[in-house]
PDB file of C-alpha atoms in Angstrom:
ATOM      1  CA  UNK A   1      22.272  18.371   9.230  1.00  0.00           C
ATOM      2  CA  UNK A   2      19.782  15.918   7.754  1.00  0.00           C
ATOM      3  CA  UNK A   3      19.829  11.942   8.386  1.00  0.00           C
ATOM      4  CA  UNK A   4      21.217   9.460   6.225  1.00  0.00           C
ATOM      5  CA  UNK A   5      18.978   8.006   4.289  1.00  0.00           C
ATOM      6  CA  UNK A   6      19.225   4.939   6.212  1.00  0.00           C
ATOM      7  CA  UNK A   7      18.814   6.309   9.514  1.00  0.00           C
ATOM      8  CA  UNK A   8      16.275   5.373  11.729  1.00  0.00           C
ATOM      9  CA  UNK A   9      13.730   7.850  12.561  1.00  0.00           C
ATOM     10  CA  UNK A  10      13.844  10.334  15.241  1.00  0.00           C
ATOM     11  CA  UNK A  11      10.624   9.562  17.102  1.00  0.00           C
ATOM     12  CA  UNK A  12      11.755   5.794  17.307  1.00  0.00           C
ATOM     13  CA  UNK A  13      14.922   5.957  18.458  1.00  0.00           C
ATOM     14  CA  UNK A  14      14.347   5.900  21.912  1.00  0.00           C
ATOM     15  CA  UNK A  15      12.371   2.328  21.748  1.00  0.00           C
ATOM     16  CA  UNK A  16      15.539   1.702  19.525  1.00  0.00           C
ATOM     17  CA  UNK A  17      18.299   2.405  22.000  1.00  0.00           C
ATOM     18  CA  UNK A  18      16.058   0.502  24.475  1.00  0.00           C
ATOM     19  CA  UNK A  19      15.340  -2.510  21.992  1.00  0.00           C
ATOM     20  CA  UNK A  20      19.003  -3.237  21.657  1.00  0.00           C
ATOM     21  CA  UNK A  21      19.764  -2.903  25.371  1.00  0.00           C
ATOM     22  CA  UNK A  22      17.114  -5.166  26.250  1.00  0.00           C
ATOM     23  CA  UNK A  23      15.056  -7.223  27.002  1.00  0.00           C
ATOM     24  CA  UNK A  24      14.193  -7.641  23.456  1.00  0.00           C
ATOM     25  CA  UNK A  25      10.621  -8.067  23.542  1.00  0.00           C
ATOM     26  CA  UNK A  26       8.722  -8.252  19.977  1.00  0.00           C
ATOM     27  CA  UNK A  27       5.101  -7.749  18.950  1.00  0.00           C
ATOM     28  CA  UNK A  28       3.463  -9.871  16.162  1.00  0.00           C
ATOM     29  CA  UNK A  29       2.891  -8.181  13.415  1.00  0.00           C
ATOM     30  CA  UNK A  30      -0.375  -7.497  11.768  1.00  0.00           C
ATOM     31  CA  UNK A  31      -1.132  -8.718   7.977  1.00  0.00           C
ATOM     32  CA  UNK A  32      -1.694  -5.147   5.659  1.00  0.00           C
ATOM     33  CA  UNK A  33      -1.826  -4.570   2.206  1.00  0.00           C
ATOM     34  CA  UNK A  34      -0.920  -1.306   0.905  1.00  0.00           C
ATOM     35  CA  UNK A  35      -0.667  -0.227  -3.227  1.00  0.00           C
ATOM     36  CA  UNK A  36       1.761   1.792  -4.792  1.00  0.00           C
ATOM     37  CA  UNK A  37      -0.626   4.034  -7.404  1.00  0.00           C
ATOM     38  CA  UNK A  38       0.713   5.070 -10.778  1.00  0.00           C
ATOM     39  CA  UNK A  39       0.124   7.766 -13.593  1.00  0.00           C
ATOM     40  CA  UNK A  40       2.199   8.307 -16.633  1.00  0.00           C
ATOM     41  CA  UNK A  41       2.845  12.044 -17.325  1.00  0.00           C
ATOM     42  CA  UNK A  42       4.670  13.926 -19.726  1.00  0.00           C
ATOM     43  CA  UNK A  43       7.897  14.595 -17.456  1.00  0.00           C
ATOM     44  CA  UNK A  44       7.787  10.874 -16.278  1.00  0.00           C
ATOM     45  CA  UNK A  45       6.390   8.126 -14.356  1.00  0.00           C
ATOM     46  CA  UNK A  46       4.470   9.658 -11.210  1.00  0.00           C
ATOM     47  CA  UNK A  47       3.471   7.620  -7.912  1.00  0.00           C
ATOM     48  CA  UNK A  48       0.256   9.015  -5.711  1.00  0.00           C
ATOM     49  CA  UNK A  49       1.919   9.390  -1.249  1.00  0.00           C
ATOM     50  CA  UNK A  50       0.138  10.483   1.567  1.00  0.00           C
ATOM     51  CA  UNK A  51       2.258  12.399   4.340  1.00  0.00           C
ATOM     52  CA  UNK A  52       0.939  10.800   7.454  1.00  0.00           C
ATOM     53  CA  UNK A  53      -0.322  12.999  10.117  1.00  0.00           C
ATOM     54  CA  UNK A  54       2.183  13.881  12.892  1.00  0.00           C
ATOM     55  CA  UNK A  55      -0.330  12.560  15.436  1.00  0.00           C
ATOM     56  CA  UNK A  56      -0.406   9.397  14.103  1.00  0.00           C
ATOM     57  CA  UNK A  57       1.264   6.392  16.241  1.00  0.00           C
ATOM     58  CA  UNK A  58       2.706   4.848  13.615  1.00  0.00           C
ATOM     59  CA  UNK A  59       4.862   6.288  10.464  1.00  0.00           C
ATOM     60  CA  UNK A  60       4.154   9.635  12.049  1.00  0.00           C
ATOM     61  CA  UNK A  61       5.471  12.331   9.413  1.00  0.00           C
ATOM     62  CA  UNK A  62       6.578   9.913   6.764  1.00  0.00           C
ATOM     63  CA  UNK A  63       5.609   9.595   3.073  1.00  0.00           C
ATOM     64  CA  UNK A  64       3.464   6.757   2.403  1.00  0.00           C
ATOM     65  CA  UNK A  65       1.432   4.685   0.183  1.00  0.00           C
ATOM     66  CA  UNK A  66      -2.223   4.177   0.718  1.00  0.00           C
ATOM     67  CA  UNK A  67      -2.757   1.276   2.183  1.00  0.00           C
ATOM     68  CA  UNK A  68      -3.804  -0.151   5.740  1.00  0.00           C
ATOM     69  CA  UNK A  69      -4.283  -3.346   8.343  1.00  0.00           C
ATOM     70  CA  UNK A  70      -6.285  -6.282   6.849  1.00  0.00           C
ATOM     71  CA  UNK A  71     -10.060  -6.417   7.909  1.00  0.00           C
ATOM     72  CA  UNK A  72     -11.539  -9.290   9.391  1.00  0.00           C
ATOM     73  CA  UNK A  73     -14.257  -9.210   6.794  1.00  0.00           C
ATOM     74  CA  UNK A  74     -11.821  -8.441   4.198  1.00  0.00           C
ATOM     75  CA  UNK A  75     -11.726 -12.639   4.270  1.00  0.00           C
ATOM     76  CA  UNK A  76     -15.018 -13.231   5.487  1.00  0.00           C
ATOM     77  CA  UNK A  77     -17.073 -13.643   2.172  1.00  0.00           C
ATOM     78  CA  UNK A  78     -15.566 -13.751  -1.090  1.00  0.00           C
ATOM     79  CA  UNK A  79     -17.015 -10.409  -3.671  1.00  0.00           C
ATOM     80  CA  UNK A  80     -17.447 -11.023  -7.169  1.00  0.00           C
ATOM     81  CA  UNK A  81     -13.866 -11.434  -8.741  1.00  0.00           C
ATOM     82  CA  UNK A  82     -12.454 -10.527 -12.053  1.00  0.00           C
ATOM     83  CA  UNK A  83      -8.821 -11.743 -13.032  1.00  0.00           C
ATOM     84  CA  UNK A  84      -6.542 -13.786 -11.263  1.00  0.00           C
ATOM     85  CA  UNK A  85      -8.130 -16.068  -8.490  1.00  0.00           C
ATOM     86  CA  UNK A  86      -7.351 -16.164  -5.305  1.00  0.00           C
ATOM     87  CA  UNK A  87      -5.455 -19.497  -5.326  1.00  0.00           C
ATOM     88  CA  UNK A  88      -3.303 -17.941  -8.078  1.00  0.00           C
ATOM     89  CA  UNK A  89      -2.620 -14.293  -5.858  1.00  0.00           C
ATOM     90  CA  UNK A  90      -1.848 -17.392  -3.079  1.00  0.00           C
ATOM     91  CA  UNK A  91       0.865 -18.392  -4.964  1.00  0.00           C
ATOM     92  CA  UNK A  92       2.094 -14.792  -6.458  1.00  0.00           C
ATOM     93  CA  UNK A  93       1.650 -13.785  -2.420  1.00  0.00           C
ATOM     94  CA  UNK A  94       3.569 -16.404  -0.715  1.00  0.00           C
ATOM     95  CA  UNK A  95       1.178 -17.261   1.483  1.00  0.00           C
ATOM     96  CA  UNK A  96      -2.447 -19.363   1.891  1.00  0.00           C
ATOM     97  CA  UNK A  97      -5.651 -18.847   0.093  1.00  0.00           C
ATOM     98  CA  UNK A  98      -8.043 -17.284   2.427  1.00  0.00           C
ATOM     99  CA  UNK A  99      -4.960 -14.700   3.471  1.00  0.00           C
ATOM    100  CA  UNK A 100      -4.425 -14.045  -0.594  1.00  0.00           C
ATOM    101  CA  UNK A 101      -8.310 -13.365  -0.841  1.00  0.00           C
ATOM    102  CA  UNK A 102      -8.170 -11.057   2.287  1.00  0.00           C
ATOM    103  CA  UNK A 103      -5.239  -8.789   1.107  1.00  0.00           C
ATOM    104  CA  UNK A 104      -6.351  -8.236  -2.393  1.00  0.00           C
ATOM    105  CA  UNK A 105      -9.636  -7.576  -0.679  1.00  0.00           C
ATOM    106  CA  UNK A 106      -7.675  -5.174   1.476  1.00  0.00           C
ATOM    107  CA  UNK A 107      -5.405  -3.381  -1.199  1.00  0.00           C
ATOM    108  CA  UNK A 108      -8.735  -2.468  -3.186  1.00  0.00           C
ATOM    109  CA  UNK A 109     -10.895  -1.170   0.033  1.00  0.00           C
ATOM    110  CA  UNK A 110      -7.366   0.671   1.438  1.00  0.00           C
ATOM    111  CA  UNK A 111      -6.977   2.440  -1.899  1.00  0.00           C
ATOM    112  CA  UNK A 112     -10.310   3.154  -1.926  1.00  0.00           C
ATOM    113  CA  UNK A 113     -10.623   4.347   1.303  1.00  0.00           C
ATOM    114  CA  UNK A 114      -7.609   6.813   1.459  1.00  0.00           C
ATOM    115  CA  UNK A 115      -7.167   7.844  -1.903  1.00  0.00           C
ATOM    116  CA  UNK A 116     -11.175   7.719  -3.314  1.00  0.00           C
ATOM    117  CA  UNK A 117      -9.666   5.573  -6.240  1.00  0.00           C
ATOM    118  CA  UNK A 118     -12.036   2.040  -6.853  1.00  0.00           C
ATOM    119  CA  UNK A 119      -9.957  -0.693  -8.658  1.00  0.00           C
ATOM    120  CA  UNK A 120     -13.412  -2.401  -9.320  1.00  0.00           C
ATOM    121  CA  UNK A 121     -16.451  -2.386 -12.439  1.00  0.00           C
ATOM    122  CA  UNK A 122     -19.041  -3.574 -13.793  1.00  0.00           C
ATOM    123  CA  UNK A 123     -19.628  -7.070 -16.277  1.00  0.00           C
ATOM    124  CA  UNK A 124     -20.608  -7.265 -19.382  1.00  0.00           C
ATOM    125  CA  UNK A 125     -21.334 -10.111 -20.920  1.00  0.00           C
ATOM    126  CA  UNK A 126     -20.285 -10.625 -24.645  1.00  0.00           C
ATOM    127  CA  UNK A 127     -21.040 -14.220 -25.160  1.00  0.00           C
ATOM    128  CA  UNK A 128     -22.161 -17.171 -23.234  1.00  0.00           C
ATOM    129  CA  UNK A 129     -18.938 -18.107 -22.605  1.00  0.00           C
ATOM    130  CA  UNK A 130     -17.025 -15.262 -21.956  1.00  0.00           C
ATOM    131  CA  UNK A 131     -17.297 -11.858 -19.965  1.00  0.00           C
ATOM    132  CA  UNK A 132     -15.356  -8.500 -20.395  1.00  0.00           C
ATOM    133  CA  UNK A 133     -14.577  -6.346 -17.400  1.00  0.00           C
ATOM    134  CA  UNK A 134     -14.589  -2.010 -17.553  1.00  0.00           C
ATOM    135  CA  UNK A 135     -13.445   0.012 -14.502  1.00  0.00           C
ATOM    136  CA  UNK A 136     -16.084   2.402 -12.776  1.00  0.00           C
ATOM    137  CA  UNK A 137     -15.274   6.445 -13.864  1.00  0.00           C
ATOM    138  CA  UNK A 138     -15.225   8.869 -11.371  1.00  0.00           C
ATOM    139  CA  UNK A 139     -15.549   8.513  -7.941  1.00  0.00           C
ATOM    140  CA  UNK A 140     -16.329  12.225  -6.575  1.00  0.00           C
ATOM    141  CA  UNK A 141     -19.724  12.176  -6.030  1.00  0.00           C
ATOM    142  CA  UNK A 142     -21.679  12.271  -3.300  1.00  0.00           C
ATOM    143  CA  UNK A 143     -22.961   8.621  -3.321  1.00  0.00           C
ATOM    144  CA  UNK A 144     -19.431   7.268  -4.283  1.00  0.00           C
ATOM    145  CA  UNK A 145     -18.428   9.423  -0.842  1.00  0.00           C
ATOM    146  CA  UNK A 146     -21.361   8.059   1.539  1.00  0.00           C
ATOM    147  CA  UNK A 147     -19.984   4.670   0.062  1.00  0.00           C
ATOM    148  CA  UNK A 148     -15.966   5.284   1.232  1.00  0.00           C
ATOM    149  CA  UNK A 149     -17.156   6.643   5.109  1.00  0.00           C
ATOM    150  CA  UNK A 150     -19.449   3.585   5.222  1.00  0.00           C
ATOM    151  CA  UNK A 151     -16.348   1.470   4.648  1.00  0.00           C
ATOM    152  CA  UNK A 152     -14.294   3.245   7.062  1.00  0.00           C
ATOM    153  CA  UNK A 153     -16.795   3.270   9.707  1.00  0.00           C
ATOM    154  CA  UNK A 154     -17.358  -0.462   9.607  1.00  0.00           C
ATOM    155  CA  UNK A 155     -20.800  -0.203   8.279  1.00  0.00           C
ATOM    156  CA  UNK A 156     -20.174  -1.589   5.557  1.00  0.00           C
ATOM    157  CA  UNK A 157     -18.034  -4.287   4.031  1.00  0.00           C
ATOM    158  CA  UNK A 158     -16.321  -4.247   0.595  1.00  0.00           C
ATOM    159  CA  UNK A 159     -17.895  -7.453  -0.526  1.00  0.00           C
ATOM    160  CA  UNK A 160     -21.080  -5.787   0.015  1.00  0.00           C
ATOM    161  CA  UNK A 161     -20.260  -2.275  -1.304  1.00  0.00           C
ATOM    162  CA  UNK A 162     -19.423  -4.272  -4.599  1.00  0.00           C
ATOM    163  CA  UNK A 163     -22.477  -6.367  -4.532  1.00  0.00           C
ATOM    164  CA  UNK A 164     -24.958  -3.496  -4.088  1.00  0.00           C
ATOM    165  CA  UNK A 165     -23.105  -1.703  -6.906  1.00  0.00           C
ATOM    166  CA  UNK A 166     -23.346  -4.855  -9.070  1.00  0.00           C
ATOM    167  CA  UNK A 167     -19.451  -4.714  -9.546  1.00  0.00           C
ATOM    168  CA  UNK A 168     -16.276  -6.799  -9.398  1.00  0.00           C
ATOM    169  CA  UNK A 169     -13.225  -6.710  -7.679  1.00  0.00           C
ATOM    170  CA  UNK A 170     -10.681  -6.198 -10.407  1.00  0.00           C
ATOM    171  CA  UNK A 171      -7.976  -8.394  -8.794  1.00  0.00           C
ATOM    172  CA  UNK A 172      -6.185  -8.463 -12.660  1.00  0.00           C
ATOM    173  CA  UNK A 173      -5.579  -4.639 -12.456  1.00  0.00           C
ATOM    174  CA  UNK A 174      -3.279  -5.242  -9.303  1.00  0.00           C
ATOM    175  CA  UNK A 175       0.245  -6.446  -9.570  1.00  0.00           C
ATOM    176  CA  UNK A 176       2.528  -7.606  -6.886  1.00  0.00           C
ATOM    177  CA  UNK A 177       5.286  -5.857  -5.557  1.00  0.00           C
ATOM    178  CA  UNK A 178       6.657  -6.912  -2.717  1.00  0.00           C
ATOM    179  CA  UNK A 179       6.407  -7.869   1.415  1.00  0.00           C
ATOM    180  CA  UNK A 180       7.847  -6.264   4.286  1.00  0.00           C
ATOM    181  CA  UNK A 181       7.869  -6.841   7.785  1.00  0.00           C
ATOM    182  CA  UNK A 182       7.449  -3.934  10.504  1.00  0.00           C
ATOM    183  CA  UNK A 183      11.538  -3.772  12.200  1.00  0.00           C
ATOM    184  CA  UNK A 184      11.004  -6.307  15.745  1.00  0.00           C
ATOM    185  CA  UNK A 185      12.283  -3.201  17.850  1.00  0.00           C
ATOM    186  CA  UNK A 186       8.898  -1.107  16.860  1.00  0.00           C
ATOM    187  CA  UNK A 187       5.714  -0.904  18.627  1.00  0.00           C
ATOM    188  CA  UNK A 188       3.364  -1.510  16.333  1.00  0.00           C
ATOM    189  CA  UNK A 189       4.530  -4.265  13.501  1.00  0.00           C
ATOM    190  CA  UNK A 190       2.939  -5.267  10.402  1.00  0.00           C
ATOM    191  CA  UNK A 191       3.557  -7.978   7.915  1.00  0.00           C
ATOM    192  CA  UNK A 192       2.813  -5.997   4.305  1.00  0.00           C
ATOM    193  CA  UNK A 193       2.132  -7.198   0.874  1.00  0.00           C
ATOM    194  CA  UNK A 194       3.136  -4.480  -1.543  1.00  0.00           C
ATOM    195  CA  UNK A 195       1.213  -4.296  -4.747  1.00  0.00           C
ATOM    196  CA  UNK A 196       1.179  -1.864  -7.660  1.00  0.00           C
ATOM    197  CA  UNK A 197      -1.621  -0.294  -9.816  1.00  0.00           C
ATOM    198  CA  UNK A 198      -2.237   2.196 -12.596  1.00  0.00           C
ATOM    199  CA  UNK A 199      -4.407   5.039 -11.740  1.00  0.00           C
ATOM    200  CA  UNK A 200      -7.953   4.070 -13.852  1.00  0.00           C
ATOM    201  CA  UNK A 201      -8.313   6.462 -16.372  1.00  0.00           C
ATOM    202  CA  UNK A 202     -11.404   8.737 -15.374  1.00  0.00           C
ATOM    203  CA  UNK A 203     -10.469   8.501 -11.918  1.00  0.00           C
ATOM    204  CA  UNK A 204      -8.717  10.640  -9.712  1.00  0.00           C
ATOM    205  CA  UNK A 205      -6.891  10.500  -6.686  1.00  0.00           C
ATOM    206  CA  UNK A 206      -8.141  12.967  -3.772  1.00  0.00           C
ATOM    207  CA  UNK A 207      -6.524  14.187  -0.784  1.00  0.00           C
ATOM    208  CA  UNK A 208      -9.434  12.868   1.744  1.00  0.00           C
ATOM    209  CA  UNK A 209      -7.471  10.434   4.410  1.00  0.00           C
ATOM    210  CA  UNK A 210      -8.120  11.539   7.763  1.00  0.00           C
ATOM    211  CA  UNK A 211      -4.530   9.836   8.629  1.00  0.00           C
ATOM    212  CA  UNK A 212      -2.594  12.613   6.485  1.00  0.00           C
ATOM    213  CA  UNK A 213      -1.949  16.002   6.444  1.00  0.00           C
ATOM    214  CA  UNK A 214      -1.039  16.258   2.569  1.00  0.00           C
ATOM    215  CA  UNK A 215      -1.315  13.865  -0.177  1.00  0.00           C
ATOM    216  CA  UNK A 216       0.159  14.690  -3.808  1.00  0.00           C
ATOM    217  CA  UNK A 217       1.791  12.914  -7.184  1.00  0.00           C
ATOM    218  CA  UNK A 218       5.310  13.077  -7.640  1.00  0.00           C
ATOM    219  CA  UNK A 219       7.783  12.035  -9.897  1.00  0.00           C
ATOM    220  CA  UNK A 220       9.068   8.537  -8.992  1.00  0.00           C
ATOM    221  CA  UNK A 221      12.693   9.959  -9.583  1.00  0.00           C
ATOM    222  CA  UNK A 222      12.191  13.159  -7.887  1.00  0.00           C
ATOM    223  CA  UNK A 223      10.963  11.639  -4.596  1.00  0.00           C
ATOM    224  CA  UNK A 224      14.092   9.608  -4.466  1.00  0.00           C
ATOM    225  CA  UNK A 225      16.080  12.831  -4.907  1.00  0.00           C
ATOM    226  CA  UNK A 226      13.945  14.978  -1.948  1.00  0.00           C
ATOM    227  CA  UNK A 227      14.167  12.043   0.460  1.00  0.00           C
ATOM    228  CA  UNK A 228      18.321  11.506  -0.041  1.00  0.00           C
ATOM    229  CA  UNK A 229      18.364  15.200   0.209  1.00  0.00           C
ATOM    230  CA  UNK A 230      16.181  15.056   3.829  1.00  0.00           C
ATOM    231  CA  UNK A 231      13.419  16.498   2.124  1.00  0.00           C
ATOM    232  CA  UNK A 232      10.625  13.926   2.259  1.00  0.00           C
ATOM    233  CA  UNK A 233      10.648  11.116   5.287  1.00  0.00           C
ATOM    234  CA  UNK A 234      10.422   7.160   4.693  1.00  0.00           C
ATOM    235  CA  UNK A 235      10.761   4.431   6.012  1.00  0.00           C
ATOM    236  CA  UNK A 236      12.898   1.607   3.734  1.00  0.00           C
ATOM    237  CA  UNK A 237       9.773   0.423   1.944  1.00  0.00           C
ATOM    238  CA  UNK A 238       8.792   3.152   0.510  1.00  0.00           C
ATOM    239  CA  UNK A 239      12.004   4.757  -0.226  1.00  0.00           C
ATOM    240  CA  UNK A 240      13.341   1.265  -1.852  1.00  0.00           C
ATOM    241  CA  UNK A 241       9.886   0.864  -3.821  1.00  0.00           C
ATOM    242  CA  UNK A 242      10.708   4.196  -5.275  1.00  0.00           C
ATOM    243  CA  UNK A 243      13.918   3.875  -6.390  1.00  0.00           C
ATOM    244  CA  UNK A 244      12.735   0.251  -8.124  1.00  0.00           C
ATOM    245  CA  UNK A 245      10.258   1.872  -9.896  1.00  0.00           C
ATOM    246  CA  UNK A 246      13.026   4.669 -10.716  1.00  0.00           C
ATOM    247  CA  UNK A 247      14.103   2.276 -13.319  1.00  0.00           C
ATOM    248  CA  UNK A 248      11.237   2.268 -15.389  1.00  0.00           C
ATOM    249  CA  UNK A 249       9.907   5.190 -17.891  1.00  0.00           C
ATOM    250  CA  UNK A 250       6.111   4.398 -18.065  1.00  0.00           C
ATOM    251  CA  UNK A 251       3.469   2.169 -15.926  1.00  0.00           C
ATOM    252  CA  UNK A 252       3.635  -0.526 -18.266  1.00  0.00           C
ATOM    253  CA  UNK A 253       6.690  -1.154 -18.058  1.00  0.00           C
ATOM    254  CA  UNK A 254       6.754  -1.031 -13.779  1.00  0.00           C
ATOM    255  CA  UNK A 255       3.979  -3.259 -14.140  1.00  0.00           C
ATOM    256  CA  UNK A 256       5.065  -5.836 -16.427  1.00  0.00           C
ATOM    257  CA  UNK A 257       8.421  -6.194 -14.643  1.00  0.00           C
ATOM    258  CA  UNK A 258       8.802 -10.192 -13.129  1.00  0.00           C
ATOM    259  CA  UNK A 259       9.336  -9.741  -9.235  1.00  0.00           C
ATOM    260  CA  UNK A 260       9.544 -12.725  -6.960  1.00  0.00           C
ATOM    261  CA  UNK A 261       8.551 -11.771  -3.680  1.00  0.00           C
ATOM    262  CA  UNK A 262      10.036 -12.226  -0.595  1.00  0.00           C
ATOM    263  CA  UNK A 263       9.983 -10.945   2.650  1.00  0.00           C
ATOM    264  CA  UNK A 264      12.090  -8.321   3.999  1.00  0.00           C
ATOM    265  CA  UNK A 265      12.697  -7.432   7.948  1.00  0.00           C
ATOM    266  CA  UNK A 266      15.112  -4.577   8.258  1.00  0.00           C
ATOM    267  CA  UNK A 267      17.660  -5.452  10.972  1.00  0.00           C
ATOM    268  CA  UNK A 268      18.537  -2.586  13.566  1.00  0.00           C
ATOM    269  CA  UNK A 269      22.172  -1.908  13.855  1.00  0.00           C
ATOM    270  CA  UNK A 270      24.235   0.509  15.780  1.00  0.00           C
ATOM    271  CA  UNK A 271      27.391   2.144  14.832  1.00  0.00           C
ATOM    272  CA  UNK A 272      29.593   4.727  16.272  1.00  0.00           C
ATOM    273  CA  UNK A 273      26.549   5.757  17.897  1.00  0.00           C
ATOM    274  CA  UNK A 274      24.188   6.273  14.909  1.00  0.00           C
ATOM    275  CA  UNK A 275      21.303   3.881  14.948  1.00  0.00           C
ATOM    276  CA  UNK A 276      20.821   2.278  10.843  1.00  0.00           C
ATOM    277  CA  UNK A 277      17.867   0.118   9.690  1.00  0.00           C
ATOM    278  CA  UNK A 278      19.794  -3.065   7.129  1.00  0.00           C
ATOM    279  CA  UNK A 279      18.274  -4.158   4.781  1.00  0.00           C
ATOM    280  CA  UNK A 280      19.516  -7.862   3.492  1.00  0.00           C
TER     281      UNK A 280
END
């Protein structure tokens, strides 16, 4: 017998039984950025997940997106921008300035770091007044690789990654999504701004994040089938992000799409002694 789709799962609902009866203590939640990666494909729209690792403390054995806490120096120092400023992403993001600047700056370096895809490139100026933007090409090699254990180490910060590579961060090439918060009953919380992107042509997602044991493109639509059948585990953001983008035939158009954000907190309920996560 699988779950409902709703369910909450298994590892959690012991902390979930003991949430309700109480005391009812919460942890804050942590800001993260994560970004839902896209590729059109003959058969469909397709959307890049990481299965995290079973070992992991949180999301153990669920399908994800890449994405990951905020940085401290994700807001320290401001890299070279291209597209929409960070006062704009403020507004797009709900929230202040320096936080907008620190979770674009944290979607791009996540992406990067799990998936080995850059959402950055280099200037070229075309007139004195004016400056086009391209996106780097592949990202395999071994420099590019040096570069993504540096930023997972801590030895190096995005802002400078991009300024020794003499590129931007391409903040026009992300849209936003949407924001959940981590359910209060859970151990470790976080307070996540969703944003999309299209896979840059030339580039290619790898399977290299140490948190996951498989990584893989799917169809948008047949993800939402394998996890209502019990065959691929979520947790409500993903699963609902999916069946959004279920709507929509090509990355344009799941791009272009007007979304006002707003953020979610899935309540815990209880009933006839199956635990649910709501989502209002």
């Amino acid at each position: 017998m699988v779950d409902a789709p709703d369910a909450v799962p298994g590892p959690l609902r012991e902390r979930a039984r003991a949430y309700l009866a109480g005391p009812r203590e919460t942890v804050a939640p942590r800001h993260a950025a994560t970004v839902v990666l896209l590729r059109d494909t003959h058969d469909g729209l397709e959307v890049y997940l990481l299965r995290r690792a079973g070992s992991m403390a949180f999301a153990a054995g669920m399908h994800v997106f890449p994405g990951g806490s905020v940085d401290q120096r994700d807001g320290d120092a401001s890299p070279a921008w291209a597209g929409p400023a960070p006062d704009e992403w403020a507004r797009r993001l709900g929230c202040d300035e320096p936080l907008a600047r620190a979770l674009v700056c944290a979607a791009v370096r996540e992406t990067f770091e799990e998936s080995g895809v850059l959402l950055a490139g280099p200037s070229r100026t075309t007139s004195p007044s004016t400056s086009t933007y391209t996106v780097v090409g592949d990202t395999t090699a071994d420099e590019w690789e040096r570069d993504r254990l540096a930023l997972l180490d801590r030895s190096l910060s995005m802002s400078g990654l991009l300024e020794r590579r003499g590129l931007v961060l391409r903040s026009d090439l992300l849209a936003p999504f949407a924001h959940w918060i981590t359910p209060e009953f859970e151990p470790r919380r976080f307070d996540t701004r969703f944003f999309a992107a299209a896979l840059p042509a030339g580039q290619r997602a790898r399977d290299i994040s140490g948190e996951a044991d498989h990584a893989t493109w799917v169809g948008v639509r047949a993800a939402v089938r394998a996890h209502e059948a019990g065959e691929m585990a979520m947790l409500p953001p993903t699963i609902e992000a999916l069946r959004d983008l279920a709507a929509y035939s090509d990355v344009a158009g799941a791009l272009a799409a007007p979304r006002q954000l707003r953020p979610i907190l899935p309540r815990l309920v209880e009933s006839d002694g199956a635990l649910r996560l709501v989502v209002e």
